[in-house]
Short mmCIF file of C-alpha atoms in Angstrom, two decimals:
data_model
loop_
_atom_site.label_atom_id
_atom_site.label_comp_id
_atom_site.label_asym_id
_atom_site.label_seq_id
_atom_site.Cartn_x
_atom_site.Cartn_y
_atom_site.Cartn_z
CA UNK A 1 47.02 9.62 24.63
CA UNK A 2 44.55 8.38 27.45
CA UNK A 3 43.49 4.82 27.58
CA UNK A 4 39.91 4.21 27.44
CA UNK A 5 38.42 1.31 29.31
CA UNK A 6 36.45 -1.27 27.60
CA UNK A 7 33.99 -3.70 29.10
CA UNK A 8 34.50 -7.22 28.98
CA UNK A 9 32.03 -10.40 28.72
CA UNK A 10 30.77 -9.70 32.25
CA UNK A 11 30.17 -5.92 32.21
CA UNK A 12 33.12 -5.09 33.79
CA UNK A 13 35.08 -2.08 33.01
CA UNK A 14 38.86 -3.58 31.24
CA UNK A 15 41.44 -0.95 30.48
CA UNK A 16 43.40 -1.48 27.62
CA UNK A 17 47.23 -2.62 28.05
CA UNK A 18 49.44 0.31 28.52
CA UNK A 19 51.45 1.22 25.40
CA UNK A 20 55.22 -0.48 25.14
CA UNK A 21 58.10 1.96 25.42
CA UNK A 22 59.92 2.42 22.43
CA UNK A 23 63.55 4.22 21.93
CA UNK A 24 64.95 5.07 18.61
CA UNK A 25 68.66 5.66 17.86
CA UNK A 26 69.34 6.82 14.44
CA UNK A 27 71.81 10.17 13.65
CA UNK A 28 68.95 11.45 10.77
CA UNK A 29 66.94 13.89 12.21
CA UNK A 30 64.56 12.87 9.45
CA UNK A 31 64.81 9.34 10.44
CA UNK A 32 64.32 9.52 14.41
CA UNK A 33 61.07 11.94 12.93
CA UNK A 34 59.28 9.84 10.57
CA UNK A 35 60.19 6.42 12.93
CA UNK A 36 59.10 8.64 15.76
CA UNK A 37 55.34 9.23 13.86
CA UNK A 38 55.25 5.40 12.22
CA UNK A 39 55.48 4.09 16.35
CA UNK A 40 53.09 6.72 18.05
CA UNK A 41 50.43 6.12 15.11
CA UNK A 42 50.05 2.57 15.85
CA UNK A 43 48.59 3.41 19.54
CA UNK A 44 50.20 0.40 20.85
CA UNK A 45 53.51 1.56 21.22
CA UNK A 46 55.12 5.28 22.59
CA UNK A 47 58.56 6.78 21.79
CA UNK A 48 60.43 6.81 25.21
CA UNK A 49 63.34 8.79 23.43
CA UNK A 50 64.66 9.23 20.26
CA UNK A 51 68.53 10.01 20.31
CA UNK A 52 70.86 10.86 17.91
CA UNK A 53 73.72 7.90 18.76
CA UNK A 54 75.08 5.20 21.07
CA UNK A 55 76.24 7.26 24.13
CA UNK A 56 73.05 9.03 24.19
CA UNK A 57 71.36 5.71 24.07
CA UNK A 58 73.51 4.44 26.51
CA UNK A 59 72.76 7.10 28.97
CA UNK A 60 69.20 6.70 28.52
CA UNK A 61 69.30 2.93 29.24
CA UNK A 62 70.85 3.35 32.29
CA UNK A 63 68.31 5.60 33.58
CA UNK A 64 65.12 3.82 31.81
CA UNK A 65 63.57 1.27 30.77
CA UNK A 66 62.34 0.36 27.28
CA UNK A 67 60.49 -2.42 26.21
CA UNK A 68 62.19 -2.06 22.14
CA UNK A 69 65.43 -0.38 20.83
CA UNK A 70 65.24 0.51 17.26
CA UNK A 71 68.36 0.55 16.40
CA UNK A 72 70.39 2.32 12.92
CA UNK A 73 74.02 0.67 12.09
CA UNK A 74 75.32 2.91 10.67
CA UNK A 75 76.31 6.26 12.88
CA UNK A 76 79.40 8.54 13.48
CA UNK A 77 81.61 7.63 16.35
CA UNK A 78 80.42 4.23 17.52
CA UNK A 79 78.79 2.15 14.94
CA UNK A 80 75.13 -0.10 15.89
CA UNK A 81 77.04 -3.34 15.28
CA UNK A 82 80.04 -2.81 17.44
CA UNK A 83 77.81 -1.42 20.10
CA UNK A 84 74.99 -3.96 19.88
CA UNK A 85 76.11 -6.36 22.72
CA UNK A 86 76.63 -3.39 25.25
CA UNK A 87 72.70 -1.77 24.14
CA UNK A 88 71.54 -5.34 24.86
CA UNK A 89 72.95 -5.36 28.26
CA UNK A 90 71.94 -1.89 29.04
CA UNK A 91 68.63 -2.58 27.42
CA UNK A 92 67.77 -5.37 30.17
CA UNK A 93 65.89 -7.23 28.55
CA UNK A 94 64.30 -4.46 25.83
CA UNK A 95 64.14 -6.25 22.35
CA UNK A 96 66.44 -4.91 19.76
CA UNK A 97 65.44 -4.56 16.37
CA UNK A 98 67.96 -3.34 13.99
CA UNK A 99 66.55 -0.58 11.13
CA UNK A 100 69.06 0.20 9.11
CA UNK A 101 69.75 0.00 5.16
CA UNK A 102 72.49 -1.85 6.15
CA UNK A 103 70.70 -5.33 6.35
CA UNK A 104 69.45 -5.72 3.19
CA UNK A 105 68.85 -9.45 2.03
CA UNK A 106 71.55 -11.11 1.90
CA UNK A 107 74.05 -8.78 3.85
CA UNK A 108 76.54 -10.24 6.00
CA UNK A 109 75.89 -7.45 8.67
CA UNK A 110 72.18 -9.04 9.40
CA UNK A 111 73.65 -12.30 10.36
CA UNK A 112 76.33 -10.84 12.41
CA UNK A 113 73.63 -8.42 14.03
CA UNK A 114 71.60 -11.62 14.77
CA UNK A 115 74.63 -13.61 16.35
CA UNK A 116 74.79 -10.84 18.23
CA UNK A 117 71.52 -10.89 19.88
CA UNK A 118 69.65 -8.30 17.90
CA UNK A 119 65.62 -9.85 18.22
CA UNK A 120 65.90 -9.03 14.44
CA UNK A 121 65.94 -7.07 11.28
CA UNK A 122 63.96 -4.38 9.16
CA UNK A 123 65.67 -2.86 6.35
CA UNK A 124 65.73 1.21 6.58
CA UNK A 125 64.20 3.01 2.97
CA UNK A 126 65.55 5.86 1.64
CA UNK A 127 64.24 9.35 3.26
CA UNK A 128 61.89 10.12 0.86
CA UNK A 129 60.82 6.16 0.50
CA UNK A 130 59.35 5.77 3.74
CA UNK A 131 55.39 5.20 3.55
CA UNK A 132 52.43 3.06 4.40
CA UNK A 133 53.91 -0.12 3.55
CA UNK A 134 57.06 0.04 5.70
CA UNK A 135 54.73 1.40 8.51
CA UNK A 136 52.75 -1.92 8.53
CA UNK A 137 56.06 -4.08 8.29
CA UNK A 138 57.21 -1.78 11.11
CA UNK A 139 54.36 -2.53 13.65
CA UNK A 140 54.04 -5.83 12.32
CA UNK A 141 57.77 -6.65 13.58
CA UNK A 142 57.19 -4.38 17.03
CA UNK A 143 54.19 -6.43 17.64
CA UNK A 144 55.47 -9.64 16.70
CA UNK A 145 58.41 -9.12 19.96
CA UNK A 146 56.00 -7.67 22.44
CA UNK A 147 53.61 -10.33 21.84
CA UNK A 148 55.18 -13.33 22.04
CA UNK A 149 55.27 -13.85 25.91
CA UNK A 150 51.27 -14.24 25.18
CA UNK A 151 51.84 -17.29 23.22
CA UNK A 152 53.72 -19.40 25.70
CA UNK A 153 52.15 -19.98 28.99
CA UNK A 154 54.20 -20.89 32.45
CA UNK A 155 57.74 -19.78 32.86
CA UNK A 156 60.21 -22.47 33.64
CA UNK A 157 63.21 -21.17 34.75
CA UNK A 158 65.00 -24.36 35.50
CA UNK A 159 65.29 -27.41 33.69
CA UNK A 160 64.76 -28.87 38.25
CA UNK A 161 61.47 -29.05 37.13
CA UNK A 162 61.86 -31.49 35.06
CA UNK A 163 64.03 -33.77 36.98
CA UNK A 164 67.90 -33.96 37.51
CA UNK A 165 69.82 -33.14 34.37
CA UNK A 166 72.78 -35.56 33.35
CA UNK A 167 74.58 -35.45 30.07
CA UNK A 168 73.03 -37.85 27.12
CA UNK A 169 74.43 -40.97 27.64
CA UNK A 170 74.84 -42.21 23.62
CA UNK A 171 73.59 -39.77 21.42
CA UNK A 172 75.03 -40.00 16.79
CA UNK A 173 73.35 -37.05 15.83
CA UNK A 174 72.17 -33.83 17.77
CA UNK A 175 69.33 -32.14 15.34
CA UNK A 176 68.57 -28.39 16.69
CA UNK A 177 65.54 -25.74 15.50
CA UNK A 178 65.36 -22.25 16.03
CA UNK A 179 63.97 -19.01 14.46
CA UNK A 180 64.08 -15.73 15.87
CA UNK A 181 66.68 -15.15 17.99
CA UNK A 182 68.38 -18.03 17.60
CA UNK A 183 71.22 -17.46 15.52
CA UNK A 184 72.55 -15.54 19.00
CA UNK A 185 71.79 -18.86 20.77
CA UNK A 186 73.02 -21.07 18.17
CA UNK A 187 76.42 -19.17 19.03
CA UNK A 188 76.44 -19.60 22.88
CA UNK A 189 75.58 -23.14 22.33
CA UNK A 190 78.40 -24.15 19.72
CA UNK A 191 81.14 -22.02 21.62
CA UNK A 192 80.49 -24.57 24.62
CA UNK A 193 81.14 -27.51 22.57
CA UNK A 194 85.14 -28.27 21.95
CA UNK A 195 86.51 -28.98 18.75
CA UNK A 196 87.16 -32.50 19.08
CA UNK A 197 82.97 -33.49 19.37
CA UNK A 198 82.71 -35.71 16.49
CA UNK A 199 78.99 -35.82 16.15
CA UNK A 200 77.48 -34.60 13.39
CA UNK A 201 75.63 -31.73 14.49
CA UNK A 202 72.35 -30.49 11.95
CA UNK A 203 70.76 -26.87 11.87
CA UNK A 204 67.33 -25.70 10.56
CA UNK A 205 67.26 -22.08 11.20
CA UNK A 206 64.36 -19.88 9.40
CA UNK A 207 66.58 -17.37 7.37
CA UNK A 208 65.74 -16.70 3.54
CA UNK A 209 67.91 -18.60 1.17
CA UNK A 210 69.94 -15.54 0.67
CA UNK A 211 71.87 -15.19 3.92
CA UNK A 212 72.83 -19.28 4.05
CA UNK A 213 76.23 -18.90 3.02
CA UNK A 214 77.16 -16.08 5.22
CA UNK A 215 75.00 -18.19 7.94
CA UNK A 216 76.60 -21.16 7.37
CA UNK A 217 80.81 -19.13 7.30
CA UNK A 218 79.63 -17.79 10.78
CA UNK A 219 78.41 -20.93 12.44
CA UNK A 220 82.01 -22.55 11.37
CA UNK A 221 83.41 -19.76 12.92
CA UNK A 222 81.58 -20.15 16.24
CA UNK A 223 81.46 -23.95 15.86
CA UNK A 224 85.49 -24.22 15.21
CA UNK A 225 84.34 -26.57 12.83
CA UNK A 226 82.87 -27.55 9.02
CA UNK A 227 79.82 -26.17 8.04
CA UNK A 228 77.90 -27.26 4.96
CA UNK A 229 74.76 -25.67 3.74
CA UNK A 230 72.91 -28.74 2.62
CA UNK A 231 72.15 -30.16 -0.57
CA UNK A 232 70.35 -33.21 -1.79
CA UNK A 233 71.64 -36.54 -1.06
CA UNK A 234 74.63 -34.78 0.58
CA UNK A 235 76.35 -37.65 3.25
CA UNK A 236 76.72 -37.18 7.03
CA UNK A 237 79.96 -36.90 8.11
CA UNK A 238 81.59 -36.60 11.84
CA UNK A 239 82.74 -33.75 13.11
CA UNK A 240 80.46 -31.06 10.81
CA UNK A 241 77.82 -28.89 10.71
CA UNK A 242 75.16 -29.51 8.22
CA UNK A 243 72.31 -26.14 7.46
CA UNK A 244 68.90 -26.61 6.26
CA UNK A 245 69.11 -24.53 2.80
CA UNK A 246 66.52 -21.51 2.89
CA UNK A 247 64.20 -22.72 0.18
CA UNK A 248 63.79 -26.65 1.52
CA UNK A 249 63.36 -28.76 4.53
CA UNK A 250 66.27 -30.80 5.53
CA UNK A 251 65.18 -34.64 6.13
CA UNK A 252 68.11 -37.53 6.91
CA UNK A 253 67.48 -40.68 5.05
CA UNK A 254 69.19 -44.04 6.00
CA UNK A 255 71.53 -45.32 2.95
CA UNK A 256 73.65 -48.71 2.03
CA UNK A 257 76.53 -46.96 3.72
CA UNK A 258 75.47 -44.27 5.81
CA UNK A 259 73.41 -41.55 6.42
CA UNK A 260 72.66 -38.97 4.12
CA UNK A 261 70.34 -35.58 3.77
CA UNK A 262 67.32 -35.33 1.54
CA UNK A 263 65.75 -31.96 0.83
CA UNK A 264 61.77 -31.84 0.40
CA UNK A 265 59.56 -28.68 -0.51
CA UNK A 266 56.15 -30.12 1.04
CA UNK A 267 53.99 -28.14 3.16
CA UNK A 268 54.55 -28.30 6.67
CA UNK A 269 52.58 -28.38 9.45
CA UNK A 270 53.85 -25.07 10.86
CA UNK A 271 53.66 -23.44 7.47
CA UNK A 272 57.61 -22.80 7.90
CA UNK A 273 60.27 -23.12 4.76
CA UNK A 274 62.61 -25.09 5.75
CA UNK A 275 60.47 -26.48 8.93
CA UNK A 276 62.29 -28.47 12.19
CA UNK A 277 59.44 -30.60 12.29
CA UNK A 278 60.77 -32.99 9.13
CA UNK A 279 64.28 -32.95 10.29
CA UNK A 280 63.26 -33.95 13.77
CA UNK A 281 60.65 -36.61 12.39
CA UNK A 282 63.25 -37.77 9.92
CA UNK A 283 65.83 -37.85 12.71
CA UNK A 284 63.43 -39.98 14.79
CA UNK A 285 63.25 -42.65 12.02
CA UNK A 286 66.06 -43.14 11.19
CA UNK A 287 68.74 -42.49 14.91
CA UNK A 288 65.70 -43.39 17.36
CA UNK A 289 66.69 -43.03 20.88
CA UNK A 290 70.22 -42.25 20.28
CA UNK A 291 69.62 -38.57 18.73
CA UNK A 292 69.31 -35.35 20.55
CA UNK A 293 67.29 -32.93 20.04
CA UNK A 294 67.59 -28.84 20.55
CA UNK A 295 65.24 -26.05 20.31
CA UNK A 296 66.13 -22.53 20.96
CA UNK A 297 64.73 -19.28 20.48
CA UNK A 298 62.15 -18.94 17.88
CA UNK A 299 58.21 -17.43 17.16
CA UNK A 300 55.17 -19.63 16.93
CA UNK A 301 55.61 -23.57 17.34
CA UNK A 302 57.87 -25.22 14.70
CA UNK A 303 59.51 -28.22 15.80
CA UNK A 304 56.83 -29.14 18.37
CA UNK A 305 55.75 -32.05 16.63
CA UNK A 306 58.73 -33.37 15.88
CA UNK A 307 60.12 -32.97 19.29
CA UNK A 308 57.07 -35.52 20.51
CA UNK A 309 57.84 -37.96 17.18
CA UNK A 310 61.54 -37.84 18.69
CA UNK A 311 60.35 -38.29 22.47
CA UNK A 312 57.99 -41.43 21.30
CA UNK A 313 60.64 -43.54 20.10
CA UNK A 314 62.93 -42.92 23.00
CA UNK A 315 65.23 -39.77 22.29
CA UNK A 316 65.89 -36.42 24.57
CA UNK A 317 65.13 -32.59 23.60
CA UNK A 318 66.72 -29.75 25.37
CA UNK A 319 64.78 -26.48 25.07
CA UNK A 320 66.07 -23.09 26.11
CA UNK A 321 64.95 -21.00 28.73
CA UNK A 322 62.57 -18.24 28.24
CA UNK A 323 64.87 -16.12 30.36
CA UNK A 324 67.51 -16.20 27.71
CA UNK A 325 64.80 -16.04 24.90
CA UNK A 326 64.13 -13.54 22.71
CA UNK A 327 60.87 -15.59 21.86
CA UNK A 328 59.60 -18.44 24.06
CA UNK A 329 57.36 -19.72 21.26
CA UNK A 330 59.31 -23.10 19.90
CA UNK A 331 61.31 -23.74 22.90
CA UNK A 332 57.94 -22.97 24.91
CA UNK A 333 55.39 -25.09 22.83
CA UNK A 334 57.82 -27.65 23.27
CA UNK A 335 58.06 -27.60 26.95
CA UNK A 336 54.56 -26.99 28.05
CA UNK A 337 53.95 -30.22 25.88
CA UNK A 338 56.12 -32.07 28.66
CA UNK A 339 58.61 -33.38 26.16
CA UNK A 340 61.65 -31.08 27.36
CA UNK A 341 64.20 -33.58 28.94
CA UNK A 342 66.00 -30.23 30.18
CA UNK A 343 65.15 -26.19 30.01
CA UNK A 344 68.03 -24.37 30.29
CA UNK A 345 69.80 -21.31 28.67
CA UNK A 346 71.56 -22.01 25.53
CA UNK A 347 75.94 -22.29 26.62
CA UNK A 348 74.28 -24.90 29.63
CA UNK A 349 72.77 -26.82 26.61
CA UNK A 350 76.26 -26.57 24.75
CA UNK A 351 78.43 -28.10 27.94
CA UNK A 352 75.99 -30.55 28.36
CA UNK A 353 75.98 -32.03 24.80
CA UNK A 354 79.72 -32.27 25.19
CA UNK A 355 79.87 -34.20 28.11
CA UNK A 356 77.52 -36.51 26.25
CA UNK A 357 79.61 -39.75 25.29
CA UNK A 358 80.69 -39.01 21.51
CA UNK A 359 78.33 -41.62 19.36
CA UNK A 360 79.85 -43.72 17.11
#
């Protein structure tokens, strides 16, 4: 279809952006059709290709570029899952967004597909289900990956810009945020960090309430450690991970003894359930400068204000890269604020936290 120029505020003639490449891999016929239509009719995106499994996709990637993969699970011969990390690699740097029946709420096979790197997850109707509302939650997701660079300004590849990076010097608590794409993150991170770190290490990760005990199972796995999904009044303890339940924000409260989590259901500022912002405000409060503060991956700007609460009173915040991104938003609001101590991809973050002294 040919792109018609508009004119802008001063009369001059503005084409439109071209349309972002789009290639499906599903083994329907049916599927790659009705996918196929859903894409071209939004006039913002094109099908590149739509192949019937991986080693067509494959094939394709190495000879294109795409700016999405939609992506079934799935398939005869080699599954979506198992072949996820090599589409991401061929993919360079196309989004992948997993359609499949196979992630519905709750499943275990949408968190894995997330650790994974998958950008994230639609679940696939039935054949004779698909219609205008999955269309909409279709280009709403497509749109939601291609426009995210928009929302971030200047790229900082390096965390050189901000000054030389050295490890934390006394850090009790390390508090990290992150949304979309960063349950992938989350797992380059905590592989970098050995067993024996005994700080207690908390997670707010938007992911419905559903998914939290599968979430919280993998990040023990990866984190070759505890992990709790938190509940009210629930004590910190070295050496664990704690997770921000789906339906509430996690806060840390100062006790007669300790340290312990309290879950609120207040509106944030970000509009987020559970949001980073209380955890890092709370975090502020009660640690000061000796907590640490992460933000990875993630749409829109959660956690930006309480990564300044947390810089005021003396603490540091490490913010991935957008390179490593699948969204720049939180990491990016964050850093473009000036209040990254360090911007750097996600296992760098991980080896730096542990050669951070280990709190008390």
């Amino acid at each position: 279809m040919a792109r018609t120029a508009t004119l802008n505020d001063t009369g001059t003639a503005r084409m439109p952006p071209a349309p972002a490449h789009v290639l499906i891999v599903d083994d329907s016929v049916v599927a790659r059709s009705v996918l196929g239509r859903m894409v071209e009719a939004t006039r913002r995106f094109r099908v590149a290709a739509a192949v019937p499994d991986i080693r067509a996709a494959l094939d394709y990637l190495h000879m294109h570029r795409v700016d999405v993969v939609l992506l079934d699970i799935d398939m005869p011969g080699i599954d979506g899952l198992t072949a996820l990390p090599d589409v991401i690699a061929a993919g360079n740097g196309a989004k992948v967004l997993v359609v499949s029946s196979a992630v519905d709420e709750g499943a275990a096979v949408t968190v894995q597909a997330l650790a994974l790197g998958a950008a994230d997850t639609l679940v696939k109707p039935g054949t004779g289900a698909f219609g205008g509302r999955f269309a909409g939650v279709l280009e709403d997701r497509l749109s939601r990956l291609i426009e995210t660079v928009a929302e971030t300004g200047p790229h900082h590849h390096h965390a050189t810009s901000f000054g030389p990076v050295t490890a934390p010097d006394d850090f009790d608590i390390v508090a990290i945020g992150a949304s979309t794409g960063g349950i992938h993150a989350l797992s380059q991170l905590l592989r970098a960090i050995p067993a024996s770190f005994r700080v207690p290490i908390l997670v707010t990760q938007h992911l419905p309430p559903a998914f939290m005990t599968y979430f919280s199972t993998q990040l023990a796995v990866l984190g070759s450690r505890p992990c709790d999904v938190a509940c009210d009044r629930m004590r910190l303890q070295p050496g664990r991970i704690v997770v921000a339940p789906g339906d509430a924000h996690m806060r840390v409260v100062r006790t007669a003894d300790g340290t312990a989590i309290r879950l609120t259901r207040e509106r944030s500022v970000s509009g987020c359930l559970p949001s980073v912002d209380p955890m890092f405000e709370s975090v502020a409060d009660v640690f000061g400068n000796r907590a640490l503060g992460v933000v990875l991956s993630g749409m829109g700007r959660d956690g930006a204000e309480g990564a300044g609460r947390l810089i005021d009173v003396g603490a540091r915040i490490f913010v991935q890269d957008r390179g490593t991104s699948v969204v720049w938003g939180m990491p990016g609001s964050v850093a473009n604020a000036g209040h990254a101590s360090a911007v750097l991809p996600p296992d760098e973050i991980g080896r730096l936290i542990a050669r951070g002294r280990r709190g008390a």
